PDB file of C-alpha atoms in Angstrom:
ATOM      1  CA  GLN A   1     160.540  53.021 109.828  1.00  0.00           C
ATOM      2  CA  VAL A   2     156.986  51.977 109.012  1.00  0.00           C
ATOM      3  CA  GLN A   3     156.044  49.288 106.506  1.00  0.00           C
ATOM      4  CA  LEU A   4     152.609  49.420 104.886  1.00  0.00           C
ATOM      5  CA  VAL A   5     150.938  46.625 102.930  1.00  0.00           C
ATOM      6  CA  GLU A   6     147.623  47.173 101.164  1.00  0.00           C
ATOM      7  CA  SER A   7     145.142  44.478 100.206  1.00  0.00           C
ATOM      8  CA  GLY A   8     141.536  44.129  99.125  1.00  0.00           C
ATOM      9  CA  GLY A   9     141.611  45.582  95.645  1.00  0.00           C
ATOM     10  CA  GLY A  10     140.001  43.920  92.673  1.00  0.00           C
ATOM     11  CA  LEU A  11     137.479  44.148  89.864  1.00  0.00           C
ATOM     12  CA  VAL A  12     133.926  45.157  90.732  1.00  0.00           C
ATOM     13  CA  GLN A  13     130.889  46.309  88.810  1.00  0.00           C
ATOM     14  CA  GLY A  14     129.619  49.839  89.140  1.00  0.00           C
ATOM     15  CA  GLY A  15     127.508  50.195  92.272  1.00  0.00           C
ATOM     16  CA  GLY A  16     129.440  47.482  94.048  1.00  0.00           C
ATOM     17  CA  SER A  17     131.626  47.617  97.145  1.00  0.00           C
ATOM     18  CA  LEU A  18     135.172  46.837  98.176  1.00  0.00           C
ATOM     19  CA  ARG A  19     137.041  47.151 101.447  1.00  0.00           C
ATOM     20  CA  LEU A  20     140.711  47.977 101.317  1.00  0.00           C
ATOM     21  CA  SER A  21     143.007  47.158 104.198  1.00  0.00           C
ATOM     22  CA  CYS A  22     146.407  48.546 105.057  1.00  0.00           C
ATOM     23  CA  ALA A  23     148.489  46.622 107.559  1.00  0.00           C
ATOM     24  CA  ALA A  24     151.262  48.572 109.266  1.00  0.00           C
ATOM     25  CA  SER A  25     154.361  47.298 110.979  1.00  0.00           C
ATOM     26  CA  GLY A  26     157.379  48.932 112.486  1.00  0.00           C
ATOM     27  CA  ARG A  27     157.053  51.933 114.728  1.00  0.00           C
ATOM     28  CA  THR A  28     154.107  52.634 116.992  1.00  0.00           C
ATOM     29  CA  PHE A  29     151.057  52.689 114.724  1.00  0.00           C
ATOM     30  CA  THR A  30     149.014  54.816 117.060  1.00  0.00           C
ATOM     31  CA  SER A  31     151.420  57.733 116.708  1.00  0.00           C
ATOM     32  CA  TYR A  32     150.713  58.057 113.005  1.00  0.00           C
ATOM     33  CA  SER A  33     147.921  59.624 111.044  1.00  0.00           C
ATOM     34  CA  MET A  34     146.913  57.580 108.008  1.00  0.00           C
ATOM     35  CA  GLY A  35     145.724  58.440 104.546  1.00  0.00           C
ATOM     36  CA  TRP A  36     144.489  56.824 101.362  1.00  0.00           C
ATOM     37  CA  PHE A  37     145.471  58.175  97.970  1.00  0.00           C
ATOM     38  CA  ARG A  38     144.802  56.956  94.450  1.00  0.00           C
ATOM     39  CA  GLN A  39     146.371  57.317  91.048  1.00  0.00           C
ATOM     40  CA  ALA A  40     144.653  56.615  87.751  1.00  0.00           C
ATOM     41  CA  PRO A  41     146.638  56.065  84.527  1.00  0.00           C
ATOM     42  CA  GLY A  42     147.945  59.333  83.153  1.00  0.00           C
ATOM     43  CA  LYS A  43     146.813  61.292  86.196  1.00  0.00           C
ATOM     44  CA  GLU A  44     148.481  62.646  89.293  1.00  0.00           C
ATOM     45  CA  ARG A  45     148.136  60.936  92.624  1.00  0.00           C
ATOM     46  CA  GLU A  46     145.181  62.396  94.515  1.00  0.00           C
ATOM     47  CA  PHE A  47     144.002  62.426  98.089  1.00  0.00           C
ATOM     48  CA  VAL A  48     141.032  60.218  98.960  1.00  0.00           C
ATOM     49  CA  ALA A  49     140.639  60.116 102.748  1.00  0.00           C
ATOM     50  CA  ALA A  50     142.572  60.498 105.983  1.00  0.00           C
ATOM     51  CA  ILE A  51     142.142  59.663 109.638  1.00  0.00           C
ATOM     52  CA  SER A  52     143.859  61.076 112.699  1.00  0.00           C
ATOM     53  CA  TRP A  53     146.051  58.895 114.887  1.00  0.00           C
ATOM     54  CA  ILE A  54     143.389  58.615 117.552  1.00  0.00           C
ATOM     55  CA  GLY A  55     140.731  58.044 114.937  1.00  0.00           C
ATOM     56  CA  GLY A  56     138.385  60.773 116.035  1.00  0.00           C
ATOM     57  CA  SER A  57     138.887  62.943 112.969  1.00  0.00           C
ATOM     58  CA  THR A  58     138.393  62.003 109.343  1.00  0.00           C
ATOM     59  CA  TYR A  59     138.464  63.913 106.081  1.00  0.00           C
ATOM     60  CA  TYR A  60     137.416  62.999 102.529  1.00  0.00           C
ATOM     61  CA  ARG A  61     137.674  64.374  99.065  1.00  0.00           C
ATOM     62  CA  ASP A  62     134.315  65.672  97.893  1.00  0.00           C
ATOM     63  CA  SER A  63     133.755  63.044  95.217  1.00  0.00           C
ATOM     64  CA  VAL A  64     133.826  60.155  97.719  1.00  0.00           C
ATOM     65  CA  LYS A  65     131.896  61.712 100.599  1.00  0.00           C
ATOM     66  CA  GLY A  66     128.935  59.572 101.534  1.00  0.00           C
ATOM     67  CA  ARG A  67     130.352  56.583  99.644  1.00  0.00           C
ATOM     68  CA  PHE A  68     133.741  55.881 101.263  1.00  0.00           C
ATOM     69  CA  THR A  69     134.526  55.438 104.946  1.00  0.00           C
ATOM     70  CA  ILE A  70     137.998  55.391 106.474  1.00  0.00           C
ATOM     71  CA  SER A  71     138.537  53.696 109.812  1.00  0.00           C
ATOM     72  CA  ARG A  72     141.348  52.215 111.844  1.00  0.00           C
ATOM     73  CA  ASP A  73     141.872  49.441 114.350  1.00  0.00           C
ATOM     74  CA  ASN A  74     144.931  50.357 116.388  1.00  0.00           C
ATOM     75  CA  ALA A  75     144.935  46.981 118.119  1.00  0.00           C
ATOM     76  CA  LYS A  76     145.456  45.358 114.718  1.00  0.00           C
ATOM     77  CA  ASN A  77     147.677  48.107 113.301  1.00  0.00           C
ATOM     78  CA  THR A  78     145.335  48.321 110.355  1.00  0.00           C
ATOM     79  CA  VAL A  79     143.489  51.077 108.534  1.00  0.00           C
ATOM     80  CA  TYR A  80     140.531  50.397 106.276  1.00  0.00           C
ATOM     81  CA  LEU A  81     138.777  52.090 103.391  1.00  0.00           C
ATOM     82  CA  GLN A  82     135.230  50.886 102.874  1.00  0.00           C
ATOM     83  CA  MET A  83     134.127  51.851  99.380  1.00  0.00           C
ATOM     84  CA  ASN A  84     130.453  51.642  98.480  1.00  0.00           C
ATOM     85  CA  ASN A  85     128.523  52.573  95.356  1.00  0.00           C
ATOM     86  CA  LEU A  86     131.709  52.444  93.335  1.00  0.00           C
ATOM     87  CA  LYS A  87     131.873  54.261  90.026  1.00  0.00           C
ATOM     88  CA  PRO A  88     134.113  53.732  86.976  1.00  0.00           C
ATOM     89  CA  GLU A  89     135.882  56.994  87.814  1.00  0.00           C
ATOM     90  CA  ASP A  90     137.059  55.402  91.068  1.00  0.00           C
ATOM     91  CA  THR A  91     139.294  53.095  89.044  1.00  0.00           C
ATOM     92  CA  ALA A  92     142.897  53.602  90.155  1.00  0.00           C
ATOM     93  CA  VAL A  93     145.767  52.175  92.135  1.00  0.00           C
ATOM     94  CA  TYR A  94     145.036  52.928  95.776  1.00  0.00           C
ATOM     95  CA  TYR A  95     147.878  53.695  98.149  1.00  0.00           C
ATOM     96  CA  CYS A  96     148.020  53.753 101.908  1.00  0.00           C
ATOM     97  CA  ALA A  97     150.266  56.349 103.540  1.00  0.00           C
ATOM     98  CA  SER A  98     151.276  57.345 107.043  1.00  0.00           C
ATOM     99  CA  ARG A  99     152.750  60.361 108.727  1.00  0.00           C
ATOM    100  CA  ARG A 100     153.974  60.876 112.245  1.00  0.00           C
ATOM    101  CA  GLY A 101     151.702  63.036 114.329  1.00  0.00           C
ATOM    102  CA  GLY A 102     148.041  63.622 114.883  1.00  0.00           C
ATOM    103  CA  ASP A 103     147.138  66.121 112.172  1.00  0.00           C
ATOM    104  CA  ILE A 104     145.346  65.282 108.955  1.00  0.00           C
ATOM    105  CA  TYR A 105     146.897  66.406 105.672  1.00  0.00           C
ATOM    106  CA  THR A 106     145.649  66.045 102.119  1.00  0.00           C
ATOM    107  CA  ALA A 107     148.939  66.653 100.280  1.00  0.00           C
ATOM    108  CA  ALA A 108     151.006  63.605  99.455  1.00  0.00           C
ATOM    109  CA  ARG A 109     154.237  65.436 100.303  1.00  0.00           C
ATOM    110  CA  ASN A 110     153.215  65.482 103.972  1.00  0.00           C
ATOM    111  CA  TYR A 111     153.285  61.695 104.268  1.00  0.00           C
ATOM    112  CA  ASP A 112     156.426  59.829 105.195  1.00  0.00           C
ATOM    113  CA  TYR A 113     155.693  56.204 104.338  1.00  0.00           C
ATOM    114  CA  TRP A 114     153.816  54.549 101.505  1.00  0.00           C
ATOM    115  CA  GLY A 115     152.560  51.121 100.611  1.00  0.00           C
ATOM    116  CA  GLN A 116     153.001  49.471  97.236  1.00  0.00           C
ATOM    117  CA  GLY A 117     149.404  50.051  96.160  1.00  0.00           C
ATOM    118  CA  THR A 118     146.442  47.870  95.266  1.00  0.00           C
ATOM    119  CA  GLN A 119     144.491  48.034  92.002  1.00  0.00           C
ATOM    120  CA  VAL A 120     140.796  48.874  92.052  1.00  0.00           C
ATOM    121  CA  THR A 121     138.919  48.515  88.775  1.00  0.00           C
ATOM    122  CA  VAL A 122     135.255  49.442  88.457  1.00  0.00           C
ATOM    123  CA  SER A 123     133.429  48.348  85.338  1.00  0.00           C
ATOM    124  CA  SER A 124     130.462  50.211  83.901  1.00  0.00           C
TER     125      SER A 124
END
């Protein structure tokens, strides 16, 4: 079992930055690949970014490339999502997710554990 707790969300003006954190506890963090997803009101949950369990591989959805950076600190059992140049369309609840193994997946069904989510609101 893995427990995930997100933090760092909030209200920010367009063009601003936020850093989300996801603290993991439970089983060996380094054996899990990690992902960030988001869900806006009335929309389906969508993939944002993922990082392999070693941290050498990352993958992003096209709309956040060059603006968001996913990273992990295995010593702290924490994964981060640095979000720069935020836009109103980035407004959503952001979820951290984990899956056992080293591969990166973009589909939510491939992830085994989820956090409770943190709200990100970007004003225009």
